[in-house]
Amino acid sequence: MTQPTAIGVLDLQGGVQEHLDHLRRIGVVGKAVKQVDDFNHLAGLIIPGGESTCLARLLKIFSLHDVIVREYQRGLKLWGTCAGAILLAQENSGDTAYLGLIDIAVQRNAFGSQLDSFQCHANVPRVSPDPVPLTFIRAPKITRVGVGVSELIRINDYVAAAEDEQTLVTVFHPELTSCLAFHRYFAKKCGLLPTVETDIDTTWERQAWMGAAPG
């Protein structure tokens, strides 16, 4: 059996290229995933942000919903960012659960509209020794974590990142910062060895739409 060598990024909507760029920056092979054959040789799959209802429809249109569940049952590691976290949650407040592969509850658009997007920092000792930048864009909140799920980041009354043995969820967008820590953490969770150990890519350019945290 061929050893998995790459991390896939679901290529239906959202920050696909940004995730692929960060995987390249840490020295891990990234692969855009849009059809069944693209799952070959994957150690993990990133489900990026976007619009969760649209992504759920596209999963059905491209016949990937059942494939993701099947590959997860075979051991594929998963990481959902923002809308991806919504798709992976077992409980979606006020809406239908989609893939339901991690025992958490989420609340969609918990911070308001895109105009309410913000950035802050948090300490995540399991991921990085230094504070990690968090970019929230129409983000959900994780309102409950189940048995076997660990909180990685708690802010006030909600959880911003959590994981179990096979799945990682973040309600923010690590791919939209210069920080590589979460991508390196997920790669190691997938059993891959990144060749870059620095947390910050100094060549990454801050995007114009990213504002500071309110207040």
Backbone as CSV, one residue per row, in Angstrom:
resi,resn,N_x,N_y,N_z,CA_x,CA_y,CA_z,C_x,C_y,C_z
1,MET,0.843,-1.210,0.000,0.000,0.000,0.000,0.872,1.252,0.000
2,THR,0.570,2.191,-0.872,1.352,3.419,-0.988,1.127,4.320,0.215
3,GLN,2.222,4.839,0.789,2.129,5.740,1.933,1.552,7.087,1.497
4,PRO,0.533,7.624,2.230,-0.005,8.952,1.887,1.083,10.021,1.966
5,THR,1.109,10.905,0.988,2.208,11.876,0.895,1.739,13.324,0.822
6,ALA,0.432,13.571,0.733,-0.047,14.934,0.462,-1.228,15.270,1.363
7,ILE,-1.480,16.566,1.469,-2.688,17.074,2.117,-3.544,17.732,1.041
8,GLY,-4.789,17.331,0.957,-5.694,17.899,-0.013,-6.413,19.121,0.528
9,VAL,-6.820,19.988,-0.377,-7.668,21.132,-0.043,-8.909,21.040,-0.928
10,LEU,-10.073,20.937,-0.308,-11.311,20.809,-1.066,-11.495,22.019,-1.967
11,ASP,-11.528,21.776,-3.269,-11.477,22.861,-4.256,-12.868,23.100,-4.851
12,LEU,-13.795,23.544,-4.007,-15.144,23.863,-4.466,-15.477,25.332,-4.272
13,GLN,-14.981,25.920,-3.203,-15.260,27.320,-2.889,-14.327,27.740,-1.763
14,GLY,-14.064,29.029,-1.642,-13.324,29.530,-0.483,-11.832,29.666,-0.730
15,GLY,-11.074,29.722,0.371,-9.649,30.046,0.321,-8.765,28.872,-0.048
16,VAL,-9.007,28.285,-1.193,-8.267,27.093,-1.614,-6.791,27.420,-1.838
17,GLN,-6.517,28.426,-2.653,-5.137,28.742,-2.999,-4.345,29.185,-1.782
18,GLU,-4.993,29.905,-0.867,-4.298,30.366,0.336,-3.827,29.187,1.187
19,HIS,-4.668,28.166,1.311,-4.250,26.968,2.041,-3.123,26.246,1.316
20,LEU,-3.252,26.106,0.006,-2.198,25.448,-0.767,-0.877,26.200,-0.636
21,ASP,-0.935,27.523,-0.641,0.284,28.332,-0.496,0.940,28.094,0.862
22,HIS,0.132,28.018,1.929,0.706,27.779,3.259,1.308,26.380,3.362
23,LEU,0.666,25.387,2.740,1.254,24.047,2.739,2.596,24.057,2.025
24,ARG,2.664,24.778,0.903,3.943,24.899,0.191,4.983,25.568,1.073
25,ARG,4.571,26.576,1.823,5.520,27.310,2.663,6.116,26.437,3.764
26,ILE,5.381,25.447,4.237,5.932,24.569,5.288,6.603,23.331,4.692
27,GLY,6.643,23.238,3.368,7.338,22.134,2.720,6.538,20.857,2.646
28,VAL,5.208,20.962,2.616,4.328,19.798,2.501,3.603,19.869,1.161
29,VAL,3.430,18.728,0.532,2.742,18.676,-0.756,1.249,18.934,-0.551
30,GLY,0.722,19.928,-1.251,-0.703,20.236,-1.222,-1.340,19.870,-2.554
31,LYS,-2.609,19.486,-2.507,-3.285,19.011,-3.709,-4.727,19.506,-3.716
32,ALA,-5.131,20.187,-4.777,-6.521,20.601,-4.918,-7.384,19.358,-5.149
33,VAL,-8.508,19.277,-4.425,-9.372,18.090,-4.474,-10.753,18.500,-4.965
34,LYS,-11.147,17.926,-6.117,-12.434,18.286,-6.702,-13.218,17.074,-7.200
35,GLN,-12.580,15.929,-7.284,-13.249,14.720,-7.753,-12.724,13.515,-6.980
36,VAL,-13.386,12.391,-7.167,-13.101,11.204,-6.360,-11.640,10.774,-6.478
37,ASP,-11.092,10.775,-7.681,-9.715,10.304,-7.878,-8.688,11.177,-7.160
38,ASP,-9.057,12.425,-6.835,-8.122,13.328,-6.162,-7.828,12.889,-4.731
39,PHE,-8.607,11.951,-4.182,-8.392,11.493,-2.809,-7.262,10.475,-2.704
40,ASN,-6.740,10.016,-3.825,-5.644,9.052,-3.790,-4.407,9.648,-3.116
41,HIS,-3.820,8.897,-2.211,-2.550,9.244,-1.550,-2.660,10.453,-0.623
42,LEU,-3.852,10.764,-0.137,-4.009,11.869,0.802,-3.850,11.388,2.238
43,ALA,-3.093,12.151,3.030,-3.003,11.906,4.471,-4.041,12.725,5.213
44,GLY,-4.452,13.836,4.612,-5.422,14.712,5.257,-6.142,15.556,4.227
45,LEU,-7.248,16.156,4.658,-8.043,17.026,3.784,-8.443,18.268,4.551
46,ILE,-8.197,19.434,3.964,-8.643,20.708,4.523,-9.931,21.123,3.813
47,ILE,-10.969,21.409,4.590,-12.210,21.961,4.045,-12.194,23.446,4.367
48,PRO,-11.984,24.303,3.369,-11.755,25.727,3.637,-13.038,26.484,3.931
49,GLY,-12.860,27.743,4.308,-14.003,28.624,4.504,-14.695,28.922,3.190
50,GLY,-15.841,29.553,3.299,-16.679,29.872,2.143,-18.081,30.127,2.672
51,GLU,-19.079,29.545,2.039,-20.456,29.648,2.520,-20.956,28.227,2.735
52,SER,-21.309,27.890,3.979,-21.521,26.492,4.337,-22.663,25.840,3.570
53,THR,-23.793,26.577,3.366,-24.899,25.958,2.624,-24.516,25.718,1.173
54,CYS,-23.789,26.642,0.592,-23.318,26.480,-0.787,-22.338,25.309,-0.885
55,LEU,-21.399,25.229,0.066,-20.445,24.125,0.066,-21.155,22.788,0.205
56,ALA,-22.170,22.724,1.066,-22.916,21.477,1.257,-23.584,21.045,-0.050
57,ARG,-24.171,22.019,-0.778,-24.789,21.695,-2.075,-23.749,21.212,-3.078
58,LEU,-22.593,21.874,-3.089,-21.541,21.481,-4.026,-20.993,20.086,-3.714
59,LEU,-20.935,19.737,-2.433,-20.509,18.384,-2.072,-21.430,17.344,-2.689
60,LYS,-22.726,17.643,-2.700,-23.693,16.731,-3.313,-23.553,16.723,-4.838
61,ILE,-23.436,17.917,-5.425,-23.335,18.026,-6.892,-22.117,17.268,-7.409
62,PHE,-20.985,17.399,-6.702,-19.754,16.740,-7.139,-19.605,15.333,-6.564
63,SER,-20.651,14.850,-5.889,-20.674,13.482,-5.331,-19.493,13.225,-4.392
64,LEU,-19.186,14.226,-3.546,-18.041,14.099,-2.641,-18.443,13.909,-1.179
65,HIS,-19.706,14.151,-0.856,-20.148,14.007,0.541,-19.822,12.605,1.061
66,ASP,-20.300,11.593,0.366,-20.107,10.213,0.823,-18.646,9.785,0.725
67,VAL,-17.924,10.362,-0.224,-16.499,10.029,-0.371,-15.711,10.522,0.848
68,ILE,-16.002,11.741,1.297,-15.311,12.272,2.472,-15.611,11.412,3.693
69,VAL,-16.872,11.032,3.876,-17.238,10.183,5.008,-16.522,8.839,4.913
70,ARG,-16.500,8.257,3.724,-15.832,6.966,3.536,-14.339,7.065,3.831
71,GLU,-13.677,8.105,3.308,-12.244,8.246,3.533,-11.941,8.559,5.000
72,TYR,-12.822,9.305,5.644,-12.675,9.548,7.082,-12.733,8.223,7.845
73,GLN,-13.652,7.378,7.500,-13.778,6.074,8.163,-12.562,5.200,7.919
74,ARG,-11.841,5.474,6.854,-10.603,4.744,6.551,-9.390,5.370,7.224
75,GLY,-9.588,6.509,7.916,-8.493,7.117,8.660,-8.024,8.463,8.182
76,LEU,-8.638,9.032,7.139,-8.233,10.346,6.632,-8.436,11.405,7.712
77,LYS,-7.401,12.224,7.946,-7.507,13.337,8.889,-8.205,14.510,8.202
78,LEU,-8.992,15.261,8.966,-9.772,16.371,8.418,-9.515,17.643,9.208
79,TRP,-9.528,18.776,8.501,-9.437,20.092,9.144,-10.449,21.002,8.454
80,GLY,-11.383,21.528,9.221,-12.355,22.474,8.708,-12.095,23.863,9.248
81,THR,-11.969,24.854,8.351,-11.801,26.240,8.774,-13.089,27.007,8.469
82,CYS,-13.615,27.702,9.474,-14.814,28.531,9.351,-15.986,27.708,8.802
83,ALA,-16.401,27.900,7.545,-17.499,27.114,6.987,-17.176,25.626,7.004
84,GLY,-15.901,25.286,6.846,-15.492,23.885,6.928,-15.782,23.288,8.289
85,ALA,-15.612,24.099,9.349,-15.938,23.631,10.700,-17.437,23.373,10.832
86,ILE,-18.246,24.231,10.205,-19.703,24.035,10.225,-20.065,22.711,9.551
87,LEU,-19.442,22.429,8.421,-19.743,21.195,7.696,-19.368,19.957,8.507
88,LEU,-18.319,20.044,9.306,-17.854,18.880,10.058,-18.607,18.667,11.365
89,ALA,-19.316,19.689,11.849,-19.959,19.614,13.160,-21.131,18.637,13.174
90,GLN,-21.310,17.944,14.300,-22.457,17.048,14.456,-23.750,17.812,14.706
91,GLU,-23.638,19.050,15.212,-24.836,19.834,15.517,-24.656,21.254,14.999
92,ASN,-25.624,21.724,14.222,-25.580,23.052,13.621,-26.817,23.807,14.095
93,SER,-26.632,24.722,15.019,-27.753,25.405,15.664,-28.677,26.068,14.645
94,GLY,-29.960,25.686,14.665,-30.952,26.286,13.783,-30.878,25.823,12.349
95,ASP,-30.080,24.811,12.066,-29.929,24.356,10.682,-29.614,22.863,10.686
96,THR,-29.429,22.314,9.503,-29.139,20.894,9.356,-27.651,20.622,9.524
97,ALA,-27.313,19.547,10.221,-25.922,19.104,10.259,-25.582,18.483,8.908
98,TYR,-24.322,18.626,8.487,-23.920,18.160,7.167,-23.111,16.865,7.275
99,LEU,-21.799,16.953,7.357,-20.987,15.743,7.441,-21.062,15.104,8.826
100,GLY,-21.119,15.929,9.880,-21.317,15.422,11.238,-20.218,14.502,11.727
101,LEU,-18.964,14.865,11.526,-17.856,13.966,11.824,-17.062,14.333,13.072
102,ILE,-17.430,15.407,13.775,-16.802,15.717,15.055,-17.902,16.175,16.010
103,ASP,-17.820,15.739,17.255,-18.889,15.967,18.228,-18.800,17.372,18.820
104,ILE,-19.218,18.340,18.014,-19.306,19.733,18.458,-20.631,20.314,17.974
105,ALA,-21.040,21.409,18.611,-22.174,22.197,18.126,-21.650,23.563,17.691
106,VAL,-22.177,24.068,16.576,-21.758,25.371,16.072,-22.964,26.284,15.874
107,GLN,-22.693,27.579,15.936,-23.698,28.610,15.644,-23.168,29.447,14.486
108,ARG,-23.865,29.458,13.363,-23.405,30.164,12.169,-23.481,31.679,12.349
109,ASN,-22.583,32.391,11.638,-22.591,33.871,11.603,-22.775,34.476,12.999
110,ALA,-22.058,33.921,13.951,-22.277,34.294,15.352,-21.789,35.702,15.684
111,PHE,-20.949,36.279,14.826,-20.393,37.606,15.102,-21.041,38.700,14.255
112,GLY,-21.978,38.330,13.374,-22.607,39.325,12.520,-22.140,39.203,11.080
113,SER,-22.239,40.292,10.338,-21.944,40.298,8.908,-20.438,40.387,8.661
114,GLN,-20.075,40.388,7.379,-18.662,40.495,7.018,-18.060,41.816,7.492
115,LEU,-18.878,42.834,7.641,-18.376,44.116,8.141,-17.901,44.008,9.584
116,ASP,-18.339,42.969,10.284,-17.935,42.758,11.673,-16.721,41.839,11.783
117,SER,-16.046,41.587,10.682,-14.832,40.764,10.704,-13.759,41.454,11.536
118,PHE,-12.903,40.664,12.163,-11.864,41.238,13.015,-10.699,40.270,13.160
119,GLN,-9.618,40.783,13.729,-8.437,39.971,13.986,-7.989,40.175,15.418
120,CYS,-7.532,39.092,16.054,-6.988,39.174,17.405,-5.879,38.125,17.514
121,HIS,-5.365,37.918,18.730,-4.336,36.911,18.969,-4.759,36.021,20.133
122,ALA,-4.252,34.794,20.137,-4.555,33.878,21.235,-3.349,32.988,21.490
123,ASN,-3.194,32.569,22.742,-2.163,31.595,23.081,-2.708,30.193,22.834
124,VAL,-1.960,29.417,22.073,-2.360,28.039,21.757,-1.134,27.154,21.983
125,PRO,-0.832,26.810,23.238,0.420,26.113,23.552,0.623,24.826,22.774
126,ARG,-0.446,24.115,22.460,-0.304,22.860,21.736,0.139,23.090,20.294
127,VAL,-0.108,24.302,19.790,0.175,24.608,18.383,1.440,25.435,18.209
128,SER,1.662,26.399,19.103,2.797,27.308,18.962,3.200,27.873,20.320
129,PRO,4.489,28.103,20.540,4.924,28.724,21.793,4.612,30.219,21.859
130,ASP,4.277,30.818,20.716,4.003,32.257,20.644,2.519,32.494,20.350
131,PRO,1.982,33.673,20.709,0.586,33.988,20.377,0.328,33.859,18.877
132,VAL,-0.819,33.318,18.544,-1.181,33.049,17.150,-2.231,34.059,16.689
133,PRO,-2.062,34.682,15.506,-3.079,35.607,14.991,-4.313,34.847,14.509
134,LEU,-5.488,35.385,14.831,-6.753,34.776,14.443,-7.553,35.776,13.623
135,THR,-7.965,35.379,12.428,-8.762,36.237,11.558,-10.172,35.666,11.447
136,PHE,-11.164,36.438,11.900,-12.563,36.017,11.928,-13.328,36.750,10.817
137,ILE,-13.969,35.998,9.910,-14.763,36.586,8.831,-16.106,35.869,8.781
138,ARG,-17.171,36.547,9.177,-18.506,35.924,9.254,-18.407,34.567,9.947
139,ALA,-17.702,34.556,11.046,-17.314,33.291,11.679,-18.439,32.680,12.501
140,PRO,-18.438,31.352,12.607,-19.314,30.685,13.566,-18.662,30.677,14.949
141,LYS,-19.409,30.228,15.923,-18.866,29.910,17.246,-19.084,28.429,17.510
142,ILE,-18.131,27.822,18.168,-18.336,26.466,18.687,-18.924,26.617,20.081
143,THR,-20.149,26.159,20.255,-20.868,26.388,21.516,-20.867,25.168,22.430
144,ARG,-20.454,24.023,21.919,-20.382,22.803,22.733,-19.335,21.880,22.146
145,VAL,-18.555,21.233,23.014,-17.662,20.166,22.578,-18.040,18.895,23.318
146,GLY,-18.030,17.772,22.610,-18.454,16.505,23.186,-17.315,15.720,23.795
147,VAL,-17.632,14.537,24.260,-16.641,13.634,24.845,-15.604,13.276,23.793
148,GLY,-14.344,13.367,24.178,-13.269,13.043,23.244,-12.798,14.202,22.401
149,VAL,-13.430,15.369,22.564,-13.036,16.568,21.819,-12.335,17.529,22.775
150,SER,-11.163,18.008,22.399,-10.377,18.924,23.223,-10.511,20.355,22.724
151,GLU,-10.645,21.283,23.643,-10.623,22.711,23.292,-9.178,23.151,23.093
152,LEU,-8.889,23.764,21.961,-7.575,24.354,21.729,-7.569,25.839,22.058
153,ILE,-8.678,26.522,21.766,-8.808,27.954,22.069,-10.208,28.204,22.602
154,ARG,-10.294,28.784,23.787,-11.571,29.274,24.318,-11.452,30.775,24.510
155,ILE,-12.435,31.523,24.006,-12.479,32.980,24.160,-13.848,33.334,24.737
156,ASN,-13.850,33.861,25.935,-15.099,34.236,26.610,-16.055,33.038,26.665
157,ASP,-17.199,33.137,25.965,-18.225,32.098,26.094,-18.232,31.099,24.937
158,TYR,-17.192,31.079,24.118,-17.209,30.165,22.978,-15.818,29.562,22.756
159,VAL,-15.816,28.487,21.990,-14.577,27.818,21.596,-14.265,28.202,20.155
160,ALA,-13.016,28.584,19.899,-12.616,29.010,18.556,-11.846,27.931,17.799
161,ALA,-11.330,26.945,18.509,-10.628,25.839,17.865,-10.730,24.614,18.756
162,ALA,-10.908,23.458,18.136,-11.039,22.210,18.882,-10.559,21.061,18.012
163,GLU,-10.341,19.921,18.631,-9.913,18.754,17.865,-10.255,17.478,18.621
164,ASP,-10.381,16.397,17.855,-10.337,15.060,18.423,-9.182,14.332,17.747
165,GLU,-9.100,13.046,17.891,-7.940,12.319,17.387,-7.777,12.462,15.878
166,GLN,-8.879,12.622,15.157,-8.812,12.586,13.696,-9.161,13.911,13.026
167,THR,-9.778,14.833,13.766,-10.350,16.023,13.131,-9.957,17.285,13.894
168,LEU,-9.644,18.337,13.145,-9.334,19.661,13.675,-10.353,20.648,13.125
169,VAL,-10.852,21.554,13.967,-11.769,22.599,13.493,-11.319,23.950,14.045
170,THR,-11.328,24.961,13.178,-11.022,26.337,13.585,-12.087,27.244,12.977
171,VAL,-12.640,28.152,13.773,-13.685,29.031,13.239,-13.090,30.270,12.572
172,PHE,-11.792,30.408,12.648,-11.074,31.529,12.029,-10.290,31.010,10.829
173,HIS,-9.500,31.894,10.207,-8.815,31.584,8.943,-7.293,31.686,9.105
174,PRO,-6.621,30.609,9.494,-5.158,30.674,9.603,-4.463,30.932,8.269
175,GLU,-5.123,30.592,7.175,-4.511,30.772,5.853,-4.447,32.234,5.439
176,LEU,-5.153,33.112,6.173,-5.175,34.535,5.829,-4.289,35.363,6.759
177,THR,-3.284,34.721,7.328,-2.269,35.413,8.121,-0.899,34.899,7.685
178,SER,0.136,35.521,8.213,1.504,35.076,7.906,1.922,33.894,8.767
179,CYS,1.070,33.479,9.694,1.423,32.422,10.640,1.205,31.043,10.014
180,LEU,2.194,30.191,10.123,2.156,28.851,9.545,1.895,27.769,10.593
181,ALA,1.700,28.189,11.851,1.686,27.232,12.958,0.573,26.196,12.831
182,PHE,-0.641,26.609,12.457,-1.748,25.659,12.383,-1.566,24.689,11.218
183,HIS,-1.028,25.149,10.112,-0.798,24.246,8.983,0.278,23.219,9.332
184,ARG,1.313,23.661,10.038,2.341,22.720,10.465,1.767,21.722,11.477
185,TYR,0.921,22.208,12.375,0.299,21.344,13.375,-0.572,20.279,12.703
186,PHE,-1.359,20.691,11.707,-2.218,19.729,11.024,-1.382,18.724,10.231
187,ALA,-0.313,19.184,9.596,0.540,18.270,8.841,1.095,17.181,9.752
188,LYS,1.527,17.572,10.939,2.054,16.582,11.886,0.940,15.659,12.371
189,LYS,-0.268,16.194,12.513,-1.419,15.362,12.890,-1.675,14.308,11.813
190,CYS,-1.368,14.655,10.573,-1.544,13.736,9.440,-0.381,12.758,9.291
191,GLY,0.634,12.891,10.141,1.790,12.002,10.045,2.830,12.444,9.046
192,LEU,2.722,13.685,8.571,3.700,14.229,7.635,4.694,15.104,8.381
193,LEU,5.876,15.256,7.830,6.933,16.007,8.492,7.233,17.284,7.712
194,PRO,6.751,18.437,8.189,7.068,19.702,7.504,8.571,19.959,7.542
195,THR,9.073,20.586,6.505,10.503,20.907,6.450,10.800,22.300,6.996
196,VAL,9.756,23.092,7.266,9.929,24.446,7.798,9.373,24.488,9.211
197,GLU,10.176,24.956,10.165,9.754,24.980,11.562,9.482,26.387,12.089
198,THR,9.678,27.426,11.264,9.390,28.785,11.713,7.896,29.049,11.661
199,ASP,7.396,29.842,12.612,5.965,30.113,12.688,5.512,31.180,11.702
200,ILE,6.373,32.135,11.394,5.965,33.299,10.598,6.699,33.318,9.269
201,ASP,5.952,33.500,8.197,6.534,33.684,6.869,6.660,35.188,6.624
202,THR,7.866,35.685,6.654,8.097,37.130,6.528,7.832,37.645,5.116
203,THR,7.681,36.752,4.136,7.401,37.203,2.764,5.906,37.371,2.505
204,TRP,5.077,36.904,3.449,3.624,36.991,3.270,3.191,38.443,3.425
205,GLU,2.286,38.896,2.549,1.828,40.286,2.586,0.424,40.369,3.151
206,ARG,0.241,41.265,4.107,-1.067,41.486,4.713,-2.042,41.999,3.657
207,GLN,-3.225,41.403,3.611,-4.214,41.801,2.618,-4.958,43.067,3.065
208,ALA,-5.396,43.851,2.106,-5.965,45.165,2.394,-7.249,45.075,3.220
209,TRP,-8.030,43.974,3.045,-9.316,43.907,3.735,-9.171,43.523,5.190
210,MET,-7.984,43.138,5.650,-7.830,42.671,7.031,-7.642,43.842,7.965
211,GLY,-8.636,44.101,8.799,-8.560,45.207,9.744,-8.172,44.720,11.134
212,ALA,-7.856,45.640,11.995,-7.532,45.289,13.363,-8.815,44.959,14.120
213,ALA,-8.659,44.321,15.259,-9.811,43.984,16.088,-10.504,45.258,16.553
214,PRO,-11.837,45.272,16.632,-12.538,46.460,17.063,-12.181,46.825,18.499
215,GLY,-12.242,48.109,18.794,-11.916,48.566,20.153,-10.450,48.844,20.268
